Every structure is written in C-alpha cells, then in structure tokens.
Amino acid sequence: MDNLIFFVKEGFFHVLDWKAYDHVLFLIALTVVYDFKNWKKIFWLITLFTVGHTLSLILAAYGVISVSRAWIEFLIPLTIFITALVNIFYAKTASKNTKTNTNLFFALFFGLIHGLGFSSYFNMLVGKASSKLLPLLEFALGVELAQIVIVILILLLGFIAQTIFRFSKRDWILVISSVVIGVTIPMLINNWIW
C-alpha cells in the first residue's frame, strides 16, 4: 500500500510540479478548445496522453528505447508550440466544432514524447527492481488524477471568461493559445538542438 501511495503521489506531483510546467502548458493547449459539455472527449484526450506517456516510460524503463535527452528537451516544448499554433489556426472553426481527431493524435503521440522526458527520473525511482510494471501503472494513475484536476481548472477558467467576462470562445482560444506560445518560445530557444 505504501508503494501505491508513493508512486501515485509521484505521478500526481510530476504533473503539478511548477518548476516543470511543460505538462500543464500542454494540457492548457490541448483542452482550451473545449468546455464542460465535452467532458467525454476531454477524458479520452487526457487518457490517451497518459497512455502515450506510460507506454514510453515502459519502453524506456525496460531498455527498449533510448532517446537523447537533448532531443526530448527540445521536442517537449515543440509539441506544446504545435498544439497551441493549431488552436490559433483553427480557432474560428474550433469554437463551433471541436477538433477531436487532431487532438486525439496530439494527445497520444505527444504523450509518448513527454513520457520519455521523465524516463530517467522514473528509472532512478524504481532502481533495479525486477518488476517495474506495477509502479509504472501506479505512477500513471497519479498522472491521470493530476491531469483531471488541471483540466477542471482550465474548463472552469474558460467558463468564467466566457460567461462572466463575455469572451467569445474564439477569443478565449486565441488569447490562451497565444499566451502558451509566448511562454513556450523561450523554452524552444533554450533547448534548441542545432
């Protein structure tokens, strides 16, 4: 039971670590186009992200794949940038019809990349343990719970902005996605690999 709590907490605070806010930025970019009535779509999005994140952790933990840390540190902000940029290009149509298929791809594929970014730390957590699968699944549960908390906050802020402050959905998507891009550009520059 102690191990379960430990790994769930590690997963939960991995997402909510304010020093490593890239995960939160990605969730903002991924879900800003939705509102509470789309909760099923959002659940699938964040679950697919967790599946991708967990799959790459499993592959890295068992030594199946290994990717240069420099590439991962560059690709993570790139995934955030691309997601927010797509929101800007499709803000007008996204405000009428949420783009589930594109976001499903982003969630799964980018989850794979984000999971690789955490693989070395996770390997330190489990050490030389023969069975790493259960801790990985417990960690994934913590990630999923934290993502649900963040998404609820994003949806709540969107609801407040659109109902109380009278932002149009299109403007809300444009403003938030632009802020995410503005925060992500220095991350890209600092981790530029060429």
Coordinates of N, CA and C in Angstrom, one line a residue:
M1 N 0.8 -1.2 0.0 CA 0.0 0.0 0.0 C 0.9 1.3 0.0
D2 N 2.0 1.2 0.7 CA 2.9 2.4 0.8 C 3.5 2.7 -0.6
N3 N 3.8 1.6 -1.3 CA 4.3 1.8 -2.7 C 3.3 2.4 -3.6
L4 N 2.0 2.0 -3.5 CA 0.9 2.5 -4.3 C 0.8 4.0 -4.0
I5 N 0.8 4.4 -2.8 CA 0.6 5.8 -2.4 C 1.9 6.6 -2.9
F6 N 3.0 6.0 -2.7 CA 4.3 6.7 -3.2 C 4.2 7.0 -4.7
F7 N 4.0 6.0 -5.5 CA 4.0 6.2 -6.9 C 2.9 7.0 -7.5
V8 N 1.7 6.9 -6.9 CA 0.6 7.7 -7.3 C 0.9 9.2 -7.0
K9 N 1.5 9.5 -5.8 CA 1.9 10.8 -5.4 C 3.0 11.3 -6.4
E10 N 3.9 10.5 -6.7 CA 5.0 10.9 -7.6 C 4.4 11.3 -9.0
G11 N 3.5 10.5 -9.5 CA 2.8 10.8 -10.8 C 2.0 12.1 -10.7
F12 N 1.3 12.2 -9.6 CA 0.4 13.4 -9.4 C 1.3 14.7 -9.3
F13 N 2.4 14.7 -8.6 CA 3.2 15.9 -8.4 C 4.2 16.0 -9.6
H14 N 4.4 15.0 -10.4 CA 5.1 15.1 -11.6 C 4.4 16.1 -12.5
V15 N 3.1 16.0 -12.6 CA 2.3 16.9 -13.4 C 2.2 18.3 -12.8
L16 N 2.0 18.3 -11.5 CA 1.8 19.6 -10.8 C 3.1 20.3 -10.3
D17 N 4.2 19.8 -10.8 CA 5.5 20.5 -10.4 C 5.6 21.8 -11.2
W18 N 5.6 22.9 -10.4 CA 5.6 24.2 -11.0 C 7.0 24.5 -11.7
K19 N 8.0 23.8 -11.3 CA 9.3 24.0 -11.9 C 9.3 23.4 -13.3
A20 N 8.5 22.3 -13.5 CA 8.4 21.6 -14.8 C 7.0 21.8 -15.3
Y21 N 6.7 23.0 -15.7 CA 5.3 23.4 -16.0 C 5.0 23.0 -17.5
D22 N 5.8 22.4 -18.2 CA 5.6 22.0 -19.5 C 4.3 21.1 -19.7
H23 N 4.1 20.2 -18.7 CA 3.0 19.3 -18.8 C 1.7 20.1 -18.7
V24 N 1.7 21.1 -17.8 CA 0.5 22.0 -17.6 C 0.3 22.8 -18.8
L25 N 1.3 23.3 -19.4 CA 1.2 24.1 -20.7 C 0.6 23.3 -21.8
F26 N 1.0 22.0 -21.9 CA 0.5 21.2 -22.9 C -1.0 20.9 -22.7
L27 N -1.4 20.6 -21.4 CA -2.8 20.4 -21.1 C -3.6 21.6 -21.4
I28 N -3.1 22.8 -21.1 CA -3.9 24.0 -21.5 C -4.1 24.1 -23.0
A29 N -3.0 23.9 -23.7 CA -3.1 24.0 -25.2 C -4.1 22.9 -25.7
L30 N -4.0 21.7 -25.1 CA -4.8 20.6 -25.6 C -6.3 20.8 -25.3
T31 N -6.6 21.4 -24.2 CA -8.1 21.4 -23.8 C -8.7 22.8 -23.8
V32 N -8.0 23.8 -24.2 CA -8.6 25.2 -24.2 C -9.8 25.3 -25.2
V33 N -9.8 24.4 -26.2 CA -10.9 24.5 -27.2 C -12.2 23.8 -26.7
Y34 N -12.2 23.2 -25.6 CA -13.3 22.5 -25.1 C -14.0 23.2 -23.9
D35 N -15.2 22.8 -23.6 CA -15.9 23.2 -22.4 C -16.5 22.0 -21.7
F36 N -17.2 22.3 -20.6 CA -17.7 21.2 -19.8 C -18.6 20.2 -20.5
K37 N -19.3 20.6 -21.5 CA -20.2 19.7 -22.2 C -19.5 18.7 -23.0
N38 N -18.2 18.9 -23.2 CA -17.3 18.0 -24.0 C -16.5 17.1 -23.0
W39 N -17.0 16.9 -21.8 CA -16.2 16.2 -20.8 C -15.7 14.8 -21.3
K40 N -16.6 14.1 -22.1 CA -16.2 12.7 -22.5 C -15.0 12.8 -23.5
K41 N -15.0 13.8 -24.4 CA -13.9 14.0 -25.3 C -12.6 14.3 -24.6
I42 N -12.8 15.2 -23.6 CA -11.6 15.6 -22.8 C -11.0 14.4 -22.0
F43 N -11.9 13.6 -21.4 CA -11.5 12.4 -20.7 C -10.6 11.5 -21.6
W44 N -11.1 11.3 -22.8 CA -10.4 10.4 -23.8 C -9.0 11.1 -24.2
L45 N -9.0 12.4 -24.3 CA -7.8 13.1 -24.7 C -6.7 12.9 -23.6
I46 N -7.1 13.2 -22.4 CA -6.1 13.1 -21.3 C -5.7 11.7 -21.0
T47 N -6.7 10.7 -21.2 CA -6.3 9.3 -21.0 C -5.4 8.8 -22.1
L48 N -5.6 9.3 -23.3 CA -4.7 8.9 -24.4 C -3.3 9.5 -24.2
F49 N -3.2 10.7 -23.6 CA -2.0 11.3 -23.3 C -1.3 10.5 -22.2
T50 N -2.0 10.0 -21.2 CA -1.5 9.2 -20.2 C -1.0 7.9 -20.7
V51 N -1.7 7.3 -21.6 CA -1.4 6.0 -22.3 C 0.0 6.2 -23.0
G52 N 0.1 7.3 -23.8 CA 1.3 7.5 -24.5 C 2.5 7.8 -23.6
H53 N 2.2 8.5 -22.5 CA 3.2 8.9 -21.5 C 3.7 7.6 -20.8
T54 N 2.8 6.7 -20.5 CA 3.1 5.5 -19.8 C 3.8 4.5 -20.7
L55 N 3.4 4.4 -22.0 CA 4.0 3.5 -22.9 C 5.5 3.8 -23.1
S56 N 5.8 5.1 -23.3 CA 7.2 5.5 -23.5 C 8.0 5.3 -22.2
L57 N 7.3 5.4 -21.0 CA 8.0 5.1 -19.8 C 8.3 3.6 -19.7
I58 N 7.4 2.8 -20.0 CA 7.6 1.4 -20.0 C 8.7 1.0 -20.9
L59 N 8.7 1.5 -22.2 CA 9.7 1.1 -23.1 C 11.1 1.6 -22.7
A60 N 11.2 2.8 -22.1 CA 12.4 3.3 -21.6 C 12.9 2.5 -20.3
A61 N 12.0 2.2 -19.4 CA 12.3 1.5 -18.2 C 12.9 0.1 -18.4
Y62 N 12.4 -0.5 -19.5 CA 12.9 -1.9 -19.8 C 14.0 -1.8 -20.9
G63 N 14.5 -0.6 -21.2 CA 15.6 -0.5 -22.1 C 15.3 -0.8 -23.6
V64 N 14.0 -0.7 -24.0 CA 13.7 -1.0 -25.3 C 14.0 0.2 -26.2
I65 N 13.8 1.4 -25.7 CA 14.2 2.6 -26.4 C 15.0 3.6 -25.5
S66 N 15.8 4.3 -26.2 CA 16.6 5.3 -25.5 C 16.8 6.5 -26.5
V67 N 16.4 7.7 -26.1 CA 16.5 8.9 -26.9 C 17.3 9.9 -26.2
S68 N 18.1 10.6 -27.0 CA 18.9 11.7 -26.4 C 18.1 12.7 -25.6
R69 N 18.6 13.0 -24.4 CA 17.9 13.9 -23.5 C 17.8 15.3 -24.2
A70 N 18.8 15.7 -25.0 CA 18.7 17.0 -25.7 C 17.5 17.0 -26.7
W71 N 17.3 15.9 -27.4 CA 16.2 15.9 -28.3 C 14.9 16.0 -27.6
I72 N 14.7 15.2 -26.5 CA 13.5 15.3 -25.7 C 13.2 16.6 -25.2
E73 N 14.3 17.3 -24.6 CA 14.1 18.6 -24.1 C 13.7 19.7 -25.1
F74 N 14.0 19.4 -26.4 CA 13.6 20.2 -27.5 C 12.2 19.9 -28.0
L75 N 11.9 18.5 -28.1 CA 10.6 18.1 -28.6 C 9.5 18.4 -27.7
I76 N 9.7 18.4 -26.4 CA 8.6 18.7 -25.5 C 8.0 20.1 -25.7
P77 N 8.8 21.2 -25.7 CA 8.2 22.5 -26.0 C 7.7 22.6 -27.4
L78 N 8.3 21.8 -28.3 CA 7.8 21.8 -29.7 C 6.4 21.3 -29.8
T79 N 6.1 20.2 -29.0 CA 4.7 19.7 -29.0 C 3.7 20.7 -28.5
I80 N 4.1 21.4 -27.5 CA 3.3 22.4 -26.9 C 3.0 23.5 -27.9
F81 N 4.1 24.0 -28.5 CA 4.0 25.1 -29.5 C 3.1 24.7 -30.7
I82 N 3.3 23.4 -31.2 CA 2.5 23.0 -32.3 C 1.0 22.9 -31.9
T83 N 0.7 22.4 -30.8 CA -0.7 22.3 -30.3 C -1.4 23.6 -30.2
A84 N -0.6 24.6 -29.6 CA -1.2 25.9 -29.4 C -1.3 26.6 -30.8
L85 N -0.4 26.4 -31.7 CA -0.4 27.0 -33.0 C -1.6 26.5 -33.8
V86 N -1.9 25.2 -33.7 CA -3.0 24.6 -34.4 C -4.3 25.2 -33.9
N87 N -4.3 25.4 -32.5 CA -5.5 26.1 -32.0 C -5.8 27.5 -32.6
I88 N -4.7 28.2 -32.8 CA -4.8 29.6 -33.4 C -5.3 29.5 -34.8
F89 N -4.8 28.6 -35.6 CA -5.2 28.5 -37.0 C -6.6 28.0 -37.1
Y90 N -7.1 27.2 -36.2 CA -8.4 26.7 -36.3 C -9.4 27.2 -35.2
A91 N -9.1 28.4 -34.6 CA -9.9 29.0 -33.6 C -11.3 29.3 -34.0
K92 N -11.5 29.7 -35.2 CA -12.8 30.0 -35.7 C -13.7 28.8 -35.8
T93 N -13.1 27.7 -36.4 CA -13.9 26.5 -36.5 C -13.9 25.7 -35.2
A94 N -12.8 25.8 -34.4 CA -12.8 25.1 -33.1 C -13.8 25.6 -32.2
S95 N -14.2 26.9 -32.3 CA -15.2 27.5 -31.5 C -16.6 26.9 -31.8
K96 N -16.7 26.4 -33.0 CA -18.0 25.8 -33.4 C -18.0 24.3 -33.3
N97 N -16.9 23.7 -33.7 CA -16.9 22.3 -33.7 C -15.5 21.8 -33.3
T98 N -15.4 21.2 -32.1 CA -14.1 20.8 -31.5 C -13.4 19.8 -32.4
K99 N -12.1 19.9 -32.5 CA -11.4 19.1 -33.4 C -10.8 17.8 -32.7
T100 N -11.7 16.9 -32.5 CA -11.3 15.7 -31.7 C -10.3 14.9 -32.3
N101 N -10.4 14.6 -33.6 CA -9.4 13.7 -34.3 C -8.0 14.2 -34.2
T102 N -7.8 15.5 -34.5 CA -6.5 16.0 -34.5 C -5.9 16.0 -33.0
N103 N -6.8 16.4 -32.1 CA -6.3 16.4 -30.7 C -6.1 15.0 -30.2
L104 N -6.8 14.0 -30.6 CA -6.5 12.6 -30.2 C -5.1 12.2 -30.6
F105 N -4.8 12.5 -31.9 CA -3.4 12.2 -32.3 C -2.4 13.0 -31.5
F106 N -2.6 14.3 -31.3 CA -1.7 15.1 -30.5 C -1.5 14.5 -29.1
A107 N -2.6 14.1 -28.5 CA -2.6 13.6 -27.1 C -1.7 12.3 -27.0
L108 N -2.0 11.4 -27.9 CA -1.3 10.1 -27.9 C 0.2 10.2 -28.3
F109 N 0.5 10.8 -29.4 CA 1.8 11.0 -29.9 C 2.7 11.8 -29.0
F110 N 2.1 13.0 -28.6 CA 2.9 13.9 -27.7 C 3.0 13.3 -26.3
G111 N 2.1 12.5 -25.9 CA 2.3 11.7 -24.6 C 3.5 10.9 -24.6
L112 N 3.7 10.2 -25.8 CA 4.9 9.4 -25.9 C 6.2 10.2 -25.7
I113 N 6.2 11.4 -26.3 CA 7.4 12.3 -26.2 C 7.6 12.8 -24.8
H114 N 6.5 13.2 -24.1 CA 6.6 13.7 -22.8 C 7.0 12.6 -21.8
G115 N 6.6 11.4 -22.0 CA 7.0 10.3 -21.2 C 8.4 10.0 -21.2
L116 N 9.0 10.2 -22.4 CA 10.5 10.0 -22.5 C 11.2 11.0 -21.7
G117 N 10.7 12.2 -21.6 CA 11.3 13.3 -20.8 C 11.4 13.0 -19.3
F118 N 10.6 12.1 -18.8 CA 10.6 11.7 -17.4 C 11.2 10.4 -17.2
S119 N 11.6 9.7 -18.2 CA 12.1 8.3 -18.1 C 13.3 8.1 -17.2
S120 N 14.3 9.0 -17.3 CA 15.5 8.8 -16.5 C 15.2 9.0 -15.0
Y121 N 14.4 10.0 -14.6 CA 14.0 10.1 -13.2 C 13.2 8.9 -12.7
F122 N 12.3 8.5 -13.6 CA 11.5 7.3 -13.1 C 12.4 6.1 -12.9
N123 N 13.4 5.9 -13.8 CA 14.3 4.8 -13.6 C 15.1 4.9 -12.3
M124 N 15.4 6.1 -11.9 CA 16.0 6.3 -10.6 C 15.1 5.9 -9.5
L125 N 13.8 6.2 -9.6 CA 12.8 5.8 -8.6 C 12.6 4.3 -8.4
V126 N 12.6 3.6 -9.5 CA 12.4 2.2 -9.4 C 13.7 1.4 -9.2
G127 N 14.8 2.0 -9.5 CA 16.1 1.4 -9.4 C 16.2 0.1 -10.2
K128 N 16.8 -0.9 -9.6 CA 17.0 -2.2 -10.3 C 15.9 -3.2 -10.0
A129 N 14.7 -2.7 -9.6 CA 13.6 -3.6 -9.3 C 13.3 -4.5 -10.6
S130 N 13.0 -5.7 -10.3 CA 12.7 -6.7 -11.4 C 11.4 -6.4 -12.0
S131 N 10.4 -6.0 -11.2 CA 9.1 -5.7 -11.8 C 8.8 -4.2 -11.7
K132 N 8.9 -3.6 -12.9 CA 8.7 -2.1 -12.9 C 7.2 -1.8 -13.4
L133 N 6.5 -2.8 -13.8 CA 5.2 -2.5 -14.4 C 4.2 -2.0 -13.4
L134 N 4.1 -2.6 -12.3 CA 3.1 -2.1 -11.3 C 3.4 -0.6 -10.8
P135 N 4.7 -0.3 -10.5 CA 5.0 1.1 -10.2 C 4.6 2.0 -11.4
L136 N 4.9 1.6 -12.6 CA 4.5 2.4 -13.8 C 3.1 2.7 -13.8
L137 N 2.3 1.7 -13.6 CA 0.8 1.9 -13.6 C 0.3 2.7 -12.5
E138 N 0.9 2.6 -11.3 CA 0.5 3.4 -10.2 C 0.9 4.9 -10.5
F139 N 2.1 5.1 -11.1 CA 2.5 6.4 -11.4 C 1.6 7.0 -12.5
A140 N 1.1 6.2 -13.4 CA 0.2 6.6 -14.5 C -1.1 7.1 -13.8
L141 N -1.6 6.4 -12.8 CA -2.8 6.8 -12.1 C -2.6 8.2 -11.5
G142 N -1.5 8.4 -10.9 CA -1.2 9.8 -10.3 C -1.2 10.8 -11.4
V143 N -0.6 10.5 -12.6 CA -0.6 11.5 -13.7 C -2.0 11.8 -14.1
E144 N -2.8 10.7 -14.3 CA -4.2 10.9 -14.8 C -5.0 11.7 -13.8
L145 N -4.9 11.5 -12.5 CA -5.6 12.3 -11.5 C -5.2 13.7 -11.5
A146 N -3.9 14.0 -11.6 CA -3.4 15.4 -11.7 C -4.0 16.1 -12.9
Q147 N -4.0 15.4 -14.1 CA -4.5 15.9 -15.3 C -6.0 16.3 -15.2
I148 N -6.7 15.5 -14.5 CA -8.1 15.7 -14.3 C -8.3 17.0 -13.5
V149 N -7.5 17.2 -12.5 CA -7.6 18.4 -11.7 C -7.3 19.7 -12.5
I150 N -6.2 19.6 -13.3 CA -5.8 20.7 -14.2 C -6.9 21.0 -15.2
V151 N -7.4 20.0 -15.9 CA -8.4 20.2 -16.9 C -9.7 20.8 -16.3
I152 N -10.1 20.4 -15.1 CA -11.2 21.0 -14.5 C -11.0 22.5 -14.2
L153 N -9.8 22.8 -13.8 CA -9.4 24.3 -13.6 C -9.4 25.0 -14.9
I154 N -8.9 24.4 -16.0 CA -8.9 25.1 -17.3 C -10.3 25.3 -17.8
L155 N -11.2 24.3 -17.6 CA -12.6 24.4 -18.1 C -13.3 25.5 -17.2
L156 N -13.0 25.5 -15.9 CA -13.6 26.5 -15.0 C -13.2 27.9 -15.4
L157 N -11.9 28.1 -15.7 CA -11.5 29.4 -16.1 C -12.1 29.8 -17.4
G158 N -12.2 28.9 -18.4 CA -12.9 29.2 -19.6 C -14.3 29.5 -19.4
F159 N -15.0 28.8 -18.6 CA -16.4 29.1 -18.3 C -16.6 30.5 -17.7
I160 N -15.7 30.9 -16.7 CA -15.8 32.2 -16.1 C -15.5 33.3 -17.2
A161 N -14.4 33.1 -18.0 CA -14.1 34.1 -19.0 C -15.2 34.2 -20.0
Q162 N -15.9 33.2 -20.4 CA -16.9 33.2 -21.5 C -18.2 33.7 -21.0
T163 N -18.5 33.4 -19.7 CA -19.9 33.8 -19.2 C -19.9 35.1 -18.4
I164 N -18.9 35.2 -17.5 CA -18.9 36.5 -16.7 C -18.2 37.6 -17.4
F165 N -17.0 37.3 -18.1 CA -16.3 38.4 -18.7 C -16.6 38.5 -20.2
R166 N -17.5 37.7 -20.7 CA -18.1 37.8 -22.1 C -17.1 37.6 -23.2
F167 N -16.0 36.8 -22.9 CA -15.1 36.5 -24.0 C -15.9 35.5 -25.0
S168 N -15.7 35.7 -26.3 CA -16.2 34.7 -27.2 C -15.3 33.5 -27.1
K169 N -15.8 32.3 -27.4 CA -15.0 31.1 -27.4 C -13.7 31.3 -28.3
R170 N -13.9 31.8 -29.5 CA -12.8 32.1 -30.4 C -11.8 32.9 -29.8
D171 N -12.2 34.0 -29.1 CA -11.2 34.9 -28.5 C -10.5 34.2 -27.3
W172 N -11.2 33.5 -26.6 CA -10.6 32.7 -25.4 C -9.5 31.8 -25.9
I173 N -9.8 31.0 -27.0 CA -8.9 30.1 -27.6 C -7.7 30.9 -28.1
L174 N -7.9 32.0 -28.8 CA -6.8 32.8 -29.4 C -5.9 33.3 -28.3
V175 N -6.5 33.9 -27.2 CA -5.7 34.5 -26.2 C -4.9 33.5 -25.4
I176 N -5.5 32.4 -25.0 CA -4.8 31.4 -24.2 C -3.8 30.7 -25.0
S177 N -4.1 30.4 -26.2 CA -3.1 29.7 -27.1 C -1.9 30.6 -27.4
S178 N -2.2 31.9 -27.5 CA -1.1 32.9 -27.7 C -0.2 33.0 -26.5
V179 N -0.8 33.0 -25.3 CA 0.0 33.0 -24.1 C 0.9 31.8 -24.0
V180 N 0.3 30.6 -24.3 CA 1.0 29.4 -24.2 C 2.2 29.4 -25.2
I181 N 2.0 29.9 -26.4 CA 3.1 30.1 -27.4 C 4.2 31.0 -26.8
G182 N 3.7 32.2 -26.2 CA 4.7 33.1 -25.7 C 5.5 32.5 -24.6
V183 N 5.0 31.7 -23.8 CA 5.7 31.0 -22.7 C 6.6 29.9 -23.3
T184 N 6.2 29.3 -24.3 CA 6.9 28.1 -24.9 C 8.1 28.6 -25.8
I185 N 8.0 29.7 -26.4 CA 9.1 30.1 -27.3 C 10.5 30.2 -26.6
P186 N 10.6 30.8 -25.4 CA 11.9 30.7 -24.7 C 12.3 29.3 -24.4
M187 N 11.4 28.4 -24.1 CA 11.8 27.0 -23.8 C 12.4 26.4 -25.1
L188 N 11.8 26.7 -26.2 CA 12.3 26.2 -27.5 C 13.7 26.8 -27.8
I189 N 13.9 28.1 -27.6 CA 15.2 28.7 -27.8 C 16.3 28.2 -26.9
N190 N 15.9 28.0 -25.6 CA 16.9 27.5 -24.6 C 17.3 26.0 -24.9
N191 N 16.4 25.3 -25.6 CA 16.7 23.9 -25.8 C 16.9 23.6 -27.3
W192 N 17.2 24.6 -28.0 CA 17.5 24.5 -29.5 C 18.6 23.5 -29.7
I193 N 18.4 22.5 -30.6 CA 19.5 21.5 -30.7 C 20.4 21.6 -31.9
W194 N 20.2 22.7 -32.7 CA 21.1 22.8 -33.9 C 22.0 23.9 -33.6

